[in-house]
Amino acid sequence: QVQLVESGGGLVQAGGSLRLSCAASSGRTFSSYNMGWFRQAPGKEREFVAVTTKSGASAYYADSVKGRFTISRDNAKKSTYLQMNSLKPEDTAVYYCAADRYVSGTYAREYSYWGQGTQVTVSS
C-alpha cells in the first residue's frame, strides 16, 4: 500500500516552467514502486506523461513532452518529481502521480495507486 500526494501545480505563461512533486507514504520501501506521471484535460482520457523505474535508472516519456519534461525520484525522500520546461497551452491538465510495483508502461489502467491530482494551467 502507498499513499500519494501531488503538489506544485499552478498557472504559468507559455514558455515557462513548473516543478511538480509527488510525496509517498508506504509501508514498503519506496524503491519497490515504479513511479509515473499522467495528465487529464477536460473531456479527454487520462494520458501517459512519464515514468521512472524503481531505482531511477530508466525513464520513459510521451512523445509530446520528450525534451521538455524530466522525471526524477529521490528514494530517500520517498518522492518523485516532474520538471516541466517550455510549457505549452496544450499541457494544461490535471496531473496525477501513479505508482505500481510491477508495471511501468503507458496505460493508466495498469497502475494500482494514484494521487488526487494537481492542476497545471498554461496561458497563451
mmCIF file of C-alpha atoms in Angstrom:
data_model
loop_
_atom_site.group_PDB
_atom_site.id
_atom_site.type_symbol
_atom_site.label_atom_id
_atom_site.label_comp_id
_atom_site.label_asym_id
_atom_site.label_seq_id
_atom_site.Cartn_x
_atom_site.Cartn_y
_atom_site.Cartn_z
ATOM 1 C CA GLN A 1 0.000 0.000 0.000
ATOM 2 C CA VAL A 2 1.154 3.505 -0.805
ATOM 3 C CA GLN A 3 -0.472 6.909 -0.423
ATOM 4 C CA LEU A 4 0.471 9.655 -2.866
ATOM 5 C CA VAL A 5 0.004 13.414 -2.785
ATOM 6 C CA GLU A 6 0.921 15.818 -5.580
ATOM 7 C CA SER A 7 1.929 19.451 -5.255
ATOM 8 C CA GLY A 8 3.460 22.223 -7.327
ATOM 9 C CA GLY A 9 0.745 22.894 -9.867
ATOM 10 C CA GLY A 10 -0.375 26.369 -10.787
ATOM 11 C CA LEU A 11 -0.770 28.947 -13.514
ATOM 12 C CA VAL A 12 2.160 29.691 -15.785
ATOM 13 C CA GLN A 13 2.679 31.564 -19.030
ATOM 14 C CA ALA A 14 3.554 29.645 -22.187
ATOM 15 C CA GLY A 15 7.281 29.037 -22.297
ATOM 16 C CA GLY A 16 7.569 28.956 -18.538
ATOM 17 C CA SER A 17 8.401 26.172 -16.123
ATOM 18 C CA LEU A 18 6.862 24.304 -13.214
ATOM 19 C CA ARG A 19 8.138 21.553 -10.965
ATOM 20 C CA LEU A 20 5.623 19.028 -9.679
ATOM 21 C CA SER A 21 6.282 16.887 -6.632
ATOM 22 C CA CYS A 22 4.728 13.631 -5.507
ATOM 23 C CA ALA A 23 5.287 12.557 -1.918
ATOM 24 C CA ALA A 24 4.669 8.946 -0.969
ATOM 25 C CA SER A 25 3.873 7.246 2.303
ATOM 26 C CA SER A 26 4.181 3.495 2.258
ATOM 27 C CA GLY A 27 4.961 0.552 4.438
ATOM 28 C CA ARG A 28 7.084 -0.905 1.681
ATOM 29 C CA THR A 29 10.365 0.603 0.644
ATOM 30 C CA PHE A 30 9.711 3.392 -1.852
ATOM 31 C CA SER A 31 12.083 1.791 -4.326
ATOM 32 C CA SER A 32 9.599 -1.080 -4.621
ATOM 33 C CA TYR A 33 7.467 1.128 -6.889
ATOM 34 C CA ASN A 34 7.719 2.328 -10.427
ATOM 35 C CA MET A 35 6.525 5.942 -10.403
ATOM 36 C CA GLY A 36 4.638 7.621 -13.203
ATOM 37 C CA TRP A 37 3.007 10.887 -14.147
ATOM 38 C CA PHE A 38 -0.232 11.086 -16.111
ATOM 39 C CA ARG A 39 -2.437 14.002 -17.060
ATOM 40 C CA GLN A 40 -6.062 14.545 -17.953
ATOM 41 C CA ALA A 41 -7.549 17.536 -19.729
ATOM 42 C CA PRO A 42 -11.294 18.302 -19.573
ATOM 43 C CA GLY A 43 -13.282 15.955 -21.773
ATOM 44 C CA LYS A 44 -10.275 13.783 -22.579
ATOM 45 C CA GLU A 45 -8.898 10.481 -21.372
ATOM 46 C CA ARG A 46 -6.061 10.294 -18.904
ATOM 47 C CA GLU A 47 -2.808 10.108 -20.838
ATOM 48 C CA PHE A 48 0.696 8.994 -20.083
ATOM 49 C CA VAL A 49 3.355 11.636 -19.484
ATOM 50 C CA ALA A 50 6.426 9.972 -17.966
ATOM 51 C CA VAL A 51 7.570 7.085 -15.797
ATOM 52 C CA THR A 52 10.703 6.247 -13.867
ATOM 53 C CA THR A 53 11.612 2.756 -12.752
ATOM 54 C CA LYS A 54 12.392 1.690 -9.222
ATOM 55 C CA SER A 55 15.983 2.826 -8.924
ATOM 56 C CA GLY A 56 15.515 5.826 -11.187
ATOM 57 C CA ALA A 57 17.937 4.323 -13.677
ATOM 58 C CA SER A 58 15.423 4.356 -16.527
ATOM 59 C CA ALA A 59 12.867 6.899 -17.632
ATOM 60 C CA TYR A 60 10.340 6.987 -20.457
ATOM 61 C CA TYR A 61 8.391 9.908 -21.869
ATOM 62 C CA ALA A 62 5.428 10.564 -24.084
ATOM 63 C CA ASP A 63 6.466 11.971 -27.439
ATOM 64 C CA SER A 64 4.516 15.137 -26.698
ATOM 65 C CA VAL A 65 6.743 16.036 -23.734
ATOM 66 C CA LYS A 66 10.076 14.462 -24.606
ATOM 67 C CA GLY A 67 12.850 17.026 -24.476
ATOM 68 C CA ARG A 68 10.777 19.397 -22.353
ATOM 69 C CA PHE A 69 9.881 17.377 -19.243
ATOM 70 C CA THR A 70 12.173 15.457 -16.908
ATOM 71 C CA ILE A 71 11.060 12.879 -14.366
ATOM 72 C CA SER A 72 13.237 12.095 -11.367
ATOM 73 C CA ARG A 73 12.989 10.458 -7.974
ATOM 74 C CA ASP A 74 14.610 10.593 -4.573
ATOM 75 C CA ASN A 75 14.053 7.280 -2.865
ATOM 76 C CA ALA A 76 15.441 8.519 0.448
ATOM 77 C CA LYS A 77 12.771 11.243 0.462
ATOM 78 C CA LYS A 78 10.102 8.918 -0.954
ATOM 79 C CA SER A 79 9.349 11.450 -3.652
ATOM 80 C CA THR A 80 9.182 11.721 -7.394
ATOM 81 C CA TYR A 81 9.283 14.926 -9.414
ATOM 82 C CA LEU A 82 8.308 16.223 -12.816
ATOM 83 C CA GLN A 83 10.265 19.203 -14.076
ATOM 84 C CA MET A 84 8.279 20.846 -16.855
ATOM 85 C CA ASN A 85 10.022 23.357 -19.103
ATOM 86 C CA SER A 86 8.932 25.185 -22.247
ATOM 87 C CA LEU A 87 5.316 24.727 -21.272
ATOM 88 C CA LYS A 88 2.616 24.975 -23.915
ATOM 89 C CA PRO A 89 -1.112 25.687 -23.585
ATOM 90 C CA GLU A 90 -1.804 22.091 -24.623
ATOM 91 C CA ASP A 91 -0.011 20.952 -21.453
ATOM 92 C CA THR A 92 -2.943 22.298 -19.440
ATOM 93 C CA ALA A 93 -4.419 19.420 -17.445
ATOM 94 C CA VAL A 94 -4.748 17.864 -14.040
ATOM 95 C CA TYR A 95 -1.515 15.996 -13.397
ATOM 96 C CA TYR A 96 -1.585 12.764 -11.427
ATOM 97 C CA CYS A 97 1.142 10.779 -9.751
ATOM 98 C CA ALA A 98 0.854 6.999 -10.021
ATOM 99 C CA ALA A 99 2.670 4.015 -8.535
ATOM 100 C CA ASP A 100 2.873 0.324 -9.214
ATOM 101 C CA ARG A 101 5.157 -2.458 -8.064
ATOM 102 C CA TYR A 102 5.062 -4.349 -11.348
ATOM 103 C CA VAL A 103 4.185 -2.174 -14.324
ATOM 104 C CA SER A 104 5.904 0.849 -15.809
ATOM 105 C CA GLY A 105 4.001 1.261 -19.042
ATOM 106 C CA THR A 106 1.829 3.888 -20.658
ATOM 107 C CA TYR A 107 -1.665 2.669 -19.748
ATOM 108 C CA ALA A 108 -3.224 4.387 -16.763
ATOM 109 C CA ARG A 109 -5.474 1.419 -16.031
ATOM 110 C CA GLU A 110 -2.435 -0.722 -15.215
ATOM 111 C CA TYR A 111 -1.320 1.363 -12.211
ATOM 112 C CA SER A 112 -2.506 0.434 -8.746
ATOM 113 C CA TYR A 113 -2.095 3.662 -6.759
ATOM 114 C CA TRP A 114 -2.951 7.267 -7.546
ATOM 115 C CA GLY A 115 -2.754 10.701 -6.021
ATOM 116 C CA GLN A 116 -5.566 13.237 -6.107
ATOM 117 C CA GLY A 117 -4.008 15.375 -8.828
ATOM 118 C CA THR A 118 -2.728 18.919 -9.161
ATOM 119 C CA GLN A 119 -3.928 21.461 -11.713
ATOM 120 C CA VAL A 120 -1.496 22.880 -14.254
ATOM 121 C CA THR A 121 -2.737 25.733 -16.424
ATOM 122 C CA VAL A 122 -0.600 27.236 -19.176
ATOM 123 C CA SER A 123 -1.767 30.523 -20.643
ATOM 124 C CA SER A 124 -1.057 31.528 -24.229
#
